[in-house]
Amino acid sequence: MTTIPEYLVKMRETLPKGRIPAKIFNDPQVYQLEKERLFSRAWVFLAHESEIPQPGDYVLRWIADLSVIVVRDEHGQIRAFRNACTHRGNQVCKAEMGNASHFRCSYHGWTFKNTGELVGVPYHREVYRGQLDKNEWGLHPVRIDTYAGLIFGTLDPNADSLETYLGGFQFYLDFFLRPGPEGTEVYAPPERWVADTDWKICAENFGGDGYHTPVAHQFGFALGFYPSTGRTHFMGFAAHIPGRGHCIGIGHTPGLPPFPGFPPEVVEGYQQALTPEQISVFRDARMAVATVFPNLSFLIQPFSLTPGKPGLKFCTMRLWHPRGPGRIEMWTWCLVPKHISPELKQEIYRVYSLAFGAAGTFEQDDFENWTNLSRQHAAFNADTFELAYLQGLDWEPLSDFPGPGYAFTPYVTEIGFRNLWGTWLNYLLTPPGERVDPSKVPPAFYPAKHASAAE
């Protein structure tokens, strides 16, 4: 079992004061703890249902370094299995995606149905003489559940339900996942690449870091690629689910029409699919960026192909998959409303690709900064270097906000990030076998009248 670094224990005291050790972002010891205590217990995004629409369709995905087959079986039921033959542990599926009724190990030939059953054992009579119980040696299932087309998996049989785990964040996810009664679908396979940065840096950024936008993406303001200015950029709301780590930033710009940047058929779809409370939160949203703890993020943002002209909104879904300390495999999808025309889906995909695809203009800005950060955090004494998470320490939450959790205005604040790090730390400090209790996460804000609690 991996030893817990002393600076992580100390972080219990420093986090409520807005101080975080830089070492957490690129430490081999922390990465091992994340595999043992976080990714082994959290609900992790695996796939979108539209990626496996037909019986037999499958994709290969990961939970930390565990390969997982996500498949729609011959009866249409979605299942997930550890991608390991129960004879010697060899991969039974090596193609990234496809359609198969069976999976056959290339080592000794054990064959499994896409329901997980072991149905084929070479020389069964000769070498086992009828003593092998095939029912006992099927593929190991991974516990899954879904929300609005998203398939999540957990390796913890005792984990809270997905509904409990999301903790009301579904209210905010619907803006990304329910742009109409039919929901969303992925447009094209995911883009993937490897980068030398820590997954947590990216997850935090997409939890609502609008603070970096006027600096890192300054060209967007100068060239008129999106409808806000330095004066209006911070307007909007930030919300988080206490103890769960999920957070969202919602940017507003005064004077825009309802659901700005969406074509009429999508505006109508939102009005049909969302509740009145959700509409009141999102009708004026210029953009929204969110992270589902630990490593799934979303962004809806307008981007104009003609500077100075109204932009078209796209939605990107991205998974920051850890591949080691200070290293990720980036997975990114374009989500499009199911009910719109093929031509509009293609146009949304084109805008998405130019802004946040593998060679997107905004993508290059972010990864340049994120890789630099990771190099700095790998320094031998980074555990003594504290980072400032001081924004919003004494803010009061909004008392009349219609969404769940705590909400604040303006949307540029670090309150949600402190909740994210408190949740992350709670997983890493909770021993294996014990339930991770969200109530142990310290408050992410201390209103002025309770300021002494942070001392």
Short mmCIF file of C-alpha atoms in Angstrom, two decimals:
data_model
loop_
_atom_site.label_atom_id
_atom_site.label_comp_id
_atom_site.label_asym_id
_atom_site.label_seq_id
_atom_site.Cartn_x
_atom_site.Cartn_y
_atom_site.Cartn_z
CA MET A 1 0.00 0.00 0.00
CA THR A 2 1.35 3.41 -0.99
CA THR A 3 2.46 5.67 1.84
CA ILE A 4 0.63 8.99 2.18
CA PRO A 5 3.03 11.94 1.82
CA GLU A 6 3.20 14.23 4.82
CA TYR A 7 2.28 17.26 2.70
CA LEU A 8 -1.07 15.63 1.84
CA VAL A 9 -1.91 15.25 5.51
CA LYS A 10 -0.95 18.88 6.06
CA MET A 11 -3.20 19.89 3.16
CA ARG A 12 -6.21 19.22 5.42
CA GLU A 13 -5.19 22.35 7.33
CA THR A 14 -4.01 24.54 4.47
CA LEU A 15 -6.83 23.91 1.96
CA PRO A 16 -9.54 25.79 3.94
CA LYS A 17 -7.15 28.74 4.01
CA GLY A 18 -6.79 28.68 0.23
CA ARG A 19 -3.31 27.12 0.07
CA ILE A 20 -2.46 23.98 -1.91
CA PRO A 21 0.95 22.29 -2.28
CA ALA A 22 2.16 22.38 -5.89
CA LYS A 23 3.51 18.83 -5.58
CA ILE A 24 0.04 17.26 -5.93
CA PHE A 25 0.12 17.95 -9.67
CA ASN A 26 3.15 15.85 -10.60
CA ASP A 27 4.12 13.30 -7.94
CA PRO A 28 4.54 9.55 -8.64
CA GLN A 29 3.43 8.78 -5.09
CA VAL A 30 0.22 10.77 -5.54
CA TYR A 31 -0.46 9.05 -8.86
CA GLN A 32 -0.27 5.64 -7.17
CA LEU A 33 -2.64 6.84 -4.44
CA GLU A 34 -5.05 8.09 -7.10
CA LYS A 35 -5.13 4.64 -8.70
CA GLU A 36 -5.54 2.86 -5.36
CA ARG A 37 -8.02 5.19 -3.66
CA LEU A 38 -9.69 7.47 -6.21
CA PHE A 39 -10.11 5.75 -9.55
CA SER A 40 -10.79 2.44 -7.81
CA ARG A 41 -13.85 3.96 -6.08
CA ALA A 42 -15.21 6.94 -8.04
CA TRP A 43 -17.68 6.81 -10.91
CA VAL A 44 -15.60 7.31 -14.08
CA PHE A 45 -16.97 8.20 -17.52
CA LEU A 46 -16.60 5.38 -20.05
CA ALA A 47 -18.61 6.17 -23.19
CA HIS A 48 -21.63 7.83 -24.72
CA GLU A 49 -24.49 5.50 -25.65
CA SER A 50 -24.46 6.82 -29.22
CA GLU A 51 -20.97 5.33 -29.67
CA ILE A 52 -22.45 1.82 -29.44
CA PRO A 53 -25.88 2.19 -31.08
CA GLN A 54 -26.31 -1.37 -32.46
CA PRO A 55 -26.23 -4.84 -30.81
CA GLY A 56 -22.62 -6.03 -30.77
CA ASP A 57 -21.12 -2.53 -30.97
CA TYR A 58 -18.29 -1.97 -28.52
CA VAL A 59 -15.53 0.49 -27.58
CA LEU A 60 -12.44 0.04 -25.42
CA ARG A 61 -12.06 2.53 -22.59
CA TRP A 62 -10.08 2.89 -19.36
CA ILE A 63 -10.43 3.33 -15.61
CA ALA A 64 -6.92 4.46 -14.63
CA ASP A 65 -4.72 1.71 -16.16
CA LEU A 66 -7.51 -0.90 -16.34
CA SER A 67 -8.77 -1.66 -19.86
CA VAL A 68 -12.58 -1.93 -20.05
CA ILE A 69 -14.83 -3.27 -22.81
CA VAL A 70 -18.08 -1.29 -23.12
CA VAL A 71 -20.48 -3.25 -25.29
CA ARG A 72 -24.13 -3.40 -26.30
CA ASP A 73 -24.93 -7.11 -26.17
CA GLU A 74 -27.06 -9.08 -28.64
CA HIS A 75 -30.20 -8.14 -26.68
CA GLY A 76 -29.42 -4.40 -26.68
CA GLN A 77 -28.28 -4.20 -23.04
CA ILE A 78 -25.22 -2.08 -22.30
CA ARG A 79 -22.54 -3.93 -20.33
CA ALA A 80 -18.93 -3.38 -19.31
CA PHE A 81 -16.21 -5.92 -18.59
CA ARG A 82 -12.62 -5.98 -17.52
CA ASN A 83 -10.71 -6.58 -20.76
CA ALA A 84 -8.87 -9.61 -19.40
CA CYS A 85 -9.23 -13.31 -20.07
CA THR A 86 -9.94 -15.19 -16.85
CA HIS A 87 -7.41 -17.89 -17.82
CA ARG A 88 -4.17 -15.87 -17.90
CA GLY A 89 -5.34 -12.25 -18.03
CA ASN A 90 -4.55 -11.51 -21.66
CA GLN A 91 -6.64 -8.90 -23.45
CA VAL A 92 -9.59 -10.54 -25.16
CA CYS A 93 -10.29 -7.43 -27.25
CA LYS A 94 -7.56 -5.39 -28.92
CA ALA A 95 -9.43 -3.26 -31.48
CA GLU A 96 -10.41 0.21 -30.22
CA MET A 97 -13.99 -0.14 -31.48
CA GLY A 98 -16.05 -2.47 -33.60
CA ASN A 99 -18.88 -4.97 -33.58
CA ALA A 100 -18.56 -8.48 -32.16
CA SER A 101 -20.80 -11.17 -30.77
CA HIS A 102 -17.83 -12.85 -29.08
CA PHE A 103 -14.36 -11.96 -27.76
CA ARG A 104 -11.60 -14.56 -28.16
CA CYS A 105 -8.28 -14.57 -26.33
CA SER A 106 -5.31 -14.76 -28.70
CA TYR A 107 -3.20 -16.74 -26.20
CA HIS A 108 -5.12 -19.95 -25.41
CA GLY A 109 -8.36 -19.30 -27.28
CA TRP A 110 -10.86 -18.95 -24.47
CA THR A 111 -13.95 -17.36 -26.02
CA PHE A 112 -16.58 -15.19 -24.35
CA LYS A 113 -19.98 -13.96 -25.54
CA ASN A 114 -20.57 -10.22 -25.46
CA THR A 115 -22.75 -10.92 -22.42
CA GLY A 116 -19.56 -12.01 -20.61
CA GLU A 117 -20.24 -15.76 -20.57
CA LEU A 118 -17.38 -18.17 -21.19
CA VAL A 119 -18.60 -20.37 -24.06
CA GLY A 120 -15.45 -21.72 -25.71
CA VAL A 121 -12.48 -23.55 -24.16
CA PRO A 122 -10.13 -25.38 -26.58
CA TYR A 123 -9.63 -29.07 -25.77
CA HIS A 124 -12.10 -28.79 -22.93
CA ARG A 125 -12.60 -32.56 -22.60
CA GLU A 126 -8.94 -33.47 -22.97
CA VAL A 127 -7.31 -31.04 -20.54
CA TYR A 128 -10.09 -30.35 -18.06
CA ARG A 129 -11.93 -33.70 -18.22
CA GLY A 130 -15.21 -31.98 -17.49
CA GLN A 131 -13.99 -30.36 -14.26
CA LEU A 132 -14.02 -26.72 -15.47
CA ASP A 133 -17.18 -24.80 -14.52
CA LYS A 134 -17.56 -22.30 -17.34
CA ASN A 135 -20.19 -20.37 -15.40
CA GLU A 136 -17.53 -19.46 -12.85
CA TRP A 137 -15.01 -18.10 -15.33
CA GLY A 138 -16.86 -15.48 -17.37
CA LEU A 139 -15.45 -12.01 -17.97
CA HIS A 140 -15.38 -9.88 -14.81
CA PRO A 141 -18.18 -7.30 -15.02
CA VAL A 142 -17.69 -3.63 -14.25
CA ARG A 143 -20.57 -1.93 -12.45
CA ILE A 144 -22.14 0.69 -14.73
CA ASP A 145 -24.97 3.19 -14.74
CA THR A 146 -26.07 5.90 -17.15
CA TYR A 147 -27.33 9.46 -17.18
CA ALA A 148 -28.68 11.23 -20.29
CA GLY A 149 -26.64 9.02 -22.63
CA LEU A 150 -23.43 9.02 -20.55
CA ILE A 151 -22.14 5.62 -19.39
CA PHE A 152 -20.21 5.63 -16.12
CA GLY A 153 -18.40 2.77 -14.45
CA THR A 154 -17.06 2.11 -10.97
CA LEU A 155 -14.83 -0.64 -9.61
CA ASP A 156 -16.29 -0.25 -6.11
CA PRO A 157 -19.27 -2.57 -5.52
CA ASN A 158 -20.17 -0.55 -2.42
CA ALA A 159 -19.99 2.89 -4.02
CA ASP A 160 -22.99 5.20 -3.80
CA SER A 161 -25.40 5.04 -6.74
CA LEU A 162 -24.54 7.25 -9.71
CA GLU A 163 -27.56 9.40 -8.90
CA THR A 164 -26.28 9.98 -5.37
CA TYR A 165 -22.72 10.49 -6.64
CA LEU A 166 -23.84 13.26 -9.01
CA GLY A 167 -25.66 14.83 -6.07
CA GLY A 168 -27.95 17.13 -8.05
CA PHE A 169 -25.36 18.15 -10.63
CA GLN A 170 -27.75 16.65 -13.18
CA PHE A 171 -29.49 20.05 -13.10
CA TYR A 172 -26.40 21.61 -14.70
CA LEU A 173 -25.44 18.67 -16.90
CA ASP A 174 -28.75 18.95 -18.75
CA PHE A 175 -27.54 22.16 -20.42
CA PHE A 176 -24.87 20.08 -22.16
CA LEU A 177 -26.85 16.86 -22.58
CA ARG A 178 -30.49 17.88 -23.21
CA PRO A 179 -30.54 20.48 -26.01
CA GLY A 180 -33.82 18.88 -27.05
CA PRO A 181 -36.15 16.05 -25.99
CA GLU A 182 -34.00 13.51 -27.89
CA GLY A 183 -30.77 14.49 -26.15
CA THR A 184 -27.32 14.41 -27.77
CA GLU A 185 -25.07 12.17 -29.79
CA VAL A 186 -21.35 12.20 -30.45
CA TYR A 187 -20.27 13.47 -33.85
CA ALA A 188 -17.40 11.30 -35.13
CA PRO A 189 -15.03 9.21 -33.00
CA PRO A 190 -13.12 10.95 -30.20
CA GLU A 191 -9.90 12.78 -30.96
CA ARG A 192 -7.00 11.57 -28.81
CA TRP A 193 -3.48 12.67 -28.05
CA VAL A 194 -0.92 12.40 -25.26
CA ALA A 195 0.42 15.43 -23.39
CA ASP A 196 2.90 15.99 -20.57
CA THR A 197 0.55 17.51 -18.05
CA ASP A 198 -1.38 16.39 -15.00
CA TRP A 199 -5.04 15.47 -15.40
CA LYS A 200 -6.03 17.53 -12.36
CA ILE A 201 -4.80 20.79 -13.86
CA CYS A 202 -7.14 20.28 -16.81
CA ALA A 203 -10.12 19.14 -14.71
CA GLU A 204 -9.77 22.24 -12.54
CA ASN A 205 -9.53 24.58 -15.51
CA PHE A 206 -12.75 23.21 -16.99
CA GLY A 207 -14.49 23.45 -13.63
CA GLY A 208 -14.95 27.16 -14.29
CA ASP A 209 -11.59 28.91 -14.68
CA GLY A 210 -12.67 32.04 -16.50
CA TYR A 211 -9.84 33.94 -14.82
CA HIS A 212 -7.33 32.76 -17.43
CA THR A 213 -9.43 33.58 -20.49
CA PRO A 214 -8.65 37.31 -20.93
CA VAL A 215 -4.93 36.49 -20.60
CA ALA A 216 -4.32 33.07 -22.16
CA HIS A 217 -6.95 33.56 -24.88
CA GLN A 218 -6.57 37.31 -25.31
CA PHE A 219 -6.66 37.00 -29.09
CA GLY A 220 -10.33 36.02 -28.82
CA PHE A 221 -11.24 39.41 -27.41
CA ALA A 222 -8.93 41.34 -29.71
CA LEU A 223 -10.22 39.66 -32.86
CA GLY A 224 -13.87 39.45 -31.87
CA PHE A 225 -14.17 35.67 -31.81
CA TYR A 226 -16.64 35.61 -28.91
CA PRO A 227 -19.29 38.01 -27.59
CA SER A 228 -17.80 39.39 -24.39
CA THR A 229 -15.30 42.01 -23.32
CA GLY A 230 -12.94 42.35 -20.41
CA ARG A 231 -15.67 44.36 -18.66
CA THR A 232 -18.47 41.83 -19.10
CA HIS A 233 -16.45 38.61 -19.09
CA PHE A 234 -16.71 37.91 -15.34
CA MET A 235 -20.51 38.25 -15.20
CA GLY A 236 -22.47 35.10 -14.42
CA PHE A 237 -22.52 32.35 -11.81
CA ALA A 238 -20.32 29.64 -10.35
CA ALA A 239 -21.88 26.62 -8.62
CA HIS A 240 -20.63 23.47 -6.95
CA ILE A 241 -21.98 20.41 -5.15
CA PRO A 242 -20.42 20.36 -1.67
CA GLY A 243 -18.38 17.27 -0.89
CA ARG A 244 -18.83 15.82 -4.38
CA GLY A 245 -16.29 17.86 -6.37
CA HIS A 246 -18.53 18.75 -9.31
CA CYS A 247 -18.41 22.41 -10.37
CA ILE A 248 -19.57 24.73 -13.15
CA GLY A 249 -18.97 28.27 -14.38
CA ILE A 250 -21.73 30.05 -16.33
CA GLY A 251 -20.77 33.27 -18.13
CA HIS A 252 -23.32 35.96 -19.01
CA THR A 253 -23.13 38.93 -21.38
CA PRO A 254 -25.85 41.61 -21.10
CA GLY A 255 -28.01 42.35 -24.09
CA LEU A 256 -27.83 38.99 -25.84
CA PRO A 257 -31.00 37.17 -26.99
CA PRO A 258 -32.24 34.09 -25.08
CA PHE A 259 -29.93 31.07 -25.56
CA PRO A 260 -27.48 33.18 -27.58
CA GLY A 261 -25.46 31.50 -30.31
CA PHE A 262 -27.85 28.57 -30.77
CA PRO A 263 -29.85 28.19 -34.00
CA PRO A 264 -33.66 28.43 -33.65
CA GLU A 265 -34.24 24.67 -33.64
CA VAL A 266 -31.88 24.23 -30.68
CA VAL A 267 -33.45 27.15 -28.79
CA GLU A 268 -36.83 25.49 -29.26
CA GLY A 269 -35.35 22.16 -28.15
CA TYR A 270 -34.07 23.65 -24.90
CA GLN A 271 -37.43 25.22 -24.18
CA GLN A 272 -39.04 21.81 -24.55
CA ALA A 273 -36.42 19.77 -22.65
CA LEU A 274 -35.44 21.97 -19.69
CA THR A 275 -37.45 22.85 -16.60
CA PRO A 276 -38.45 26.47 -15.92
CA GLU A 277 -35.74 26.62 -13.22
CA GLN A 278 -33.07 25.39 -15.64
CA ILE A 279 -34.22 27.84 -18.30
CA SER A 280 -33.93 30.72 -15.81
CA VAL A 281 -30.27 29.77 -15.20
CA PHE A 282 -29.19 29.02 -18.77
CA ARG A 283 -31.30 31.23 -21.06
CA ASP A 284 -28.76 34.09 -20.76
CA ALA A 285 -25.63 31.92 -20.69
CA ARG A 286 -22.96 33.14 -23.07
CA MET A 287 -20.96 30.01 -22.24
CA ALA A 288 -20.75 27.27 -19.64
CA VAL A 289 -17.85 25.08 -18.55
CA ALA A 290 -18.12 22.23 -16.05
CA THR A 291 -16.30 19.27 -14.52
CA VAL A 292 -17.88 16.07 -13.24
CA PHE A 293 -15.46 14.81 -10.61
CA PRO A 294 -12.96 13.38 -11.11
CA ASN A 295 -11.99 13.85 -14.78
CA LEU A 296 -14.94 14.46 -17.15
CA SER A 297 -15.51 17.99 -18.44
CA PHE A 298 -17.85 19.92 -20.75
CA LEU A 299 -17.75 23.24 -22.52
CA ILE A 300 -20.40 25.14 -24.45
CA GLN A 301 -18.99 28.22 -26.11
CA PRO A 302 -19.72 30.37 -29.17
CA PHE A 303 -17.06 30.74 -31.82
CA SER A 304 -17.32 32.95 -34.86
CA LEU A 305 -15.71 31.88 -38.11
CA THR A 306 -15.91 35.56 -39.11
CA PRO A 307 -14.40 37.84 -36.44
CA GLY A 308 -16.91 40.34 -35.14
CA LYS A 309 -19.93 38.37 -36.33
CA PRO A 310 -22.27 36.33 -34.10
CA GLY A 311 -20.78 32.94 -33.34
CA LEU A 312 -22.23 29.44 -33.44
CA LYS A 313 -22.20 27.46 -30.22
CA PHE A 314 -20.59 24.04 -29.98
CA CYS A 315 -20.39 21.54 -27.13
CA THR A 316 -17.24 19.58 -26.36
CA MET A 317 -17.02 16.70 -23.91
CA ARG A 318 -13.52 15.76 -22.75
CA LEU A 319 -11.91 13.14 -20.58
CA TRP A 320 -8.57 13.87 -18.90
CA HIS A 321 -7.30 10.30 -18.70
CA PRO A 322 -4.22 9.83 -16.47
CA ARG A 323 -1.34 7.94 -18.06
CA GLY A 324 1.18 8.52 -15.27
CA PRO A 325 2.40 11.35 -13.06
CA GLY A 326 2.41 14.52 -15.13
CA ARG A 327 1.08 12.76 -18.24
CA ILE A 328 -2.41 12.40 -19.73
CA GLU A 329 -4.15 10.92 -22.71
CA MET A 330 -6.63 13.50 -23.91
CA TRP A 331 -10.02 12.29 -25.19
CA THR A 332 -12.37 14.84 -26.71
CA TRP A 333 -15.76 14.49 -28.39
CA CYS A 334 -18.10 16.92 -30.12
CA LEU A 335 -21.67 16.57 -28.82
CA VAL A 336 -24.50 17.61 -31.13
CA PRO A 337 -28.27 17.68 -30.62
CA LYS A 338 -29.85 14.57 -32.10
CA HIS A 339 -32.81 16.39 -33.60
CA ILE A 340 -30.99 18.90 -35.84
CA SER A 341 -30.12 18.52 -39.52
CA PRO A 342 -26.96 16.73 -40.72
CA GLU A 343 -25.78 20.00 -42.29
CA LEU A 344 -26.01 21.87 -38.98
CA LYS A 345 -24.25 19.03 -37.15
CA GLN A 346 -21.38 19.28 -39.64
CA GLU A 347 -21.14 23.06 -39.19
CA ILE A 348 -21.06 22.71 -35.39
CA TYR A 349 -18.31 20.10 -35.71
CA ARG A 350 -16.30 22.42 -37.94
CA VAL A 351 -16.51 25.26 -35.41
CA TYR A 352 -15.60 22.88 -32.58
CA SER A 353 -12.56 21.59 -34.49
CA LEU A 354 -11.22 25.08 -35.14
CA ALA A 355 -11.58 26.11 -31.49
CA PHE A 356 -11.03 22.99 -29.37
CA GLY A 357 -10.03 20.13 -31.65
CA ALA A 358 -6.54 18.63 -31.55
CA ALA A 359 -5.19 21.64 -33.48
CA GLY A 360 -7.74 24.14 -32.17
CA THR A 361 -6.70 27.70 -31.45
CA PHE A 362 -7.85 27.67 -27.82
CA GLU A 363 -6.48 24.16 -27.28
CA GLN A 364 -2.94 25.27 -28.13
CA ASP A 365 -3.08 28.13 -25.62
CA ASP A 366 -4.20 25.84 -22.81
CA PHE A 367 -1.79 22.98 -23.34
CA GLU A 368 1.17 25.34 -23.62
CA ASN A 369 0.39 26.59 -20.12
CA TRP A 370 -0.59 23.20 -18.69
CA THR A 371 2.61 21.46 -19.78
CA ASN A 372 4.70 24.31 -18.37
CA LEU A 373 2.88 24.00 -15.05
CA SER A 374 3.53 20.27 -14.84
CA ARG A 375 7.24 20.73 -15.44
CA GLN A 376 7.42 23.22 -12.59
CA HIS A 377 5.42 21.00 -10.24
CA ALA A 378 7.88 18.12 -10.72
CA ALA A 379 10.65 20.06 -8.97
CA PHE A 380 12.28 18.25 -6.05
CA ASN A 381 10.95 20.76 -3.49
CA ALA A 382 7.51 21.42 -4.97
CA ASP A 383 5.89 20.07 -1.80
CA THR A 384 7.07 23.23 -0.02
CA PHE A 385 5.71 25.59 -2.70
CA GLU A 386 2.14 26.63 -1.96
CA LEU A 387 -0.31 27.78 -4.62
CA ALA A 388 -2.85 30.54 -3.95
CA TYR A 389 -6.52 29.50 -4.05
CA LEU A 390 -7.76 32.59 -2.21
CA GLN A 391 -10.63 33.89 -4.35
CA GLY A 392 -14.00 33.86 -2.61
CA LEU A 393 -12.86 32.74 0.85
CA ASP A 394 -15.40 35.04 2.51
CA TRP A 395 -18.14 35.17 -0.12
CA GLU A 396 -21.78 34.59 0.71
CA PRO A 397 -23.64 32.10 -1.50
CA LEU A 398 -26.71 33.30 -3.37
CA SER A 399 -29.85 32.69 -1.34
CA ASP A 400 -32.32 32.63 -4.23
CA PHE A 401 -30.43 30.65 -6.89
CA PRO A 402 -32.78 27.99 -8.37
CA GLY A 403 -30.10 25.32 -8.90
CA PRO A 404 -28.74 22.79 -6.38
CA GLY A 405 -25.55 23.16 -4.36
CA TYR A 406 -23.97 26.53 -3.62
CA ALA A 407 -23.92 29.29 -6.23
CA PHE A 408 -21.97 32.55 -6.34
CA THR A 409 -21.61 35.58 -8.56
CA PRO A 410 -19.55 36.55 -10.49
CA TYR A 411 -18.60 33.24 -12.04
CA VAL A 412 -14.84 33.80 -11.84
CA THR A 413 -13.91 32.47 -8.40
CA GLU A 414 -11.90 29.61 -6.87
CA ILE A 415 -14.60 28.42 -4.47
CA GLY A 416 -15.56 25.44 -6.63
CA PHE A 417 -11.90 24.50 -7.04
CA ARG A 418 -11.42 24.29 -3.29
CA ASN A 419 -14.41 21.96 -3.14
CA LEU A 420 -12.88 19.87 -5.95
CA TRP A 421 -9.58 19.59 -4.08
CA GLY A 422 -11.31 18.82 -0.82
CA THR A 423 -13.17 15.97 -2.51
CA TRP A 424 -9.97 14.70 -4.12
CA LEU A 425 -8.13 14.82 -0.79
CA ASN A 426 -11.00 13.03 0.94
CA TYR A 427 -10.64 10.08 -1.44
CA LEU A 428 -6.88 9.91 -1.01
CA LEU A 429 -6.98 10.07 2.79
CA THR A 430 -9.84 7.58 3.20
CA PRO A 431 -8.38 4.07 3.68
CA PRO A 432 -9.32 1.34 1.18
CA GLY A 433 -12.43 -0.54 2.18
CA GLU A 434 -14.00 2.45 3.90
CA ARG A 435 -16.80 4.54 2.43
CA VAL A 436 -15.75 7.96 1.20
CA ASP A 437 -17.95 10.31 3.22
CA PRO A 438 -18.67 13.63 1.40
CA SER A 439 -19.54 15.33 4.70
CA LYS A 440 -15.85 15.21 5.66
CA VAL A 441 -14.93 17.71 2.94
CA PRO A 442 -14.41 21.15 4.54
CA PRO A 443 -16.58 24.05 3.32
CA ALA A 444 -15.14 25.74 0.25
CA PHE A 445 -16.11 29.20 1.50
CA TYR A 446 -16.24 30.94 4.85
CA PRO A 447 -18.69 33.84 5.00
CA ALA A 448 -17.30 36.85 6.82
CA LYS A 449 -19.44 36.20 9.90
CA HIS A 450 -17.75 32.79 10.22
CA ALA A 451 -14.27 33.91 9.19
CA SER A 452 -12.75 32.51 12.39
CA ALA A 453 -13.46 28.98 11.10
CA ALA A 454 -10.70 29.42 8.52
CA GLU A 455 -8.11 30.46 11.07
#
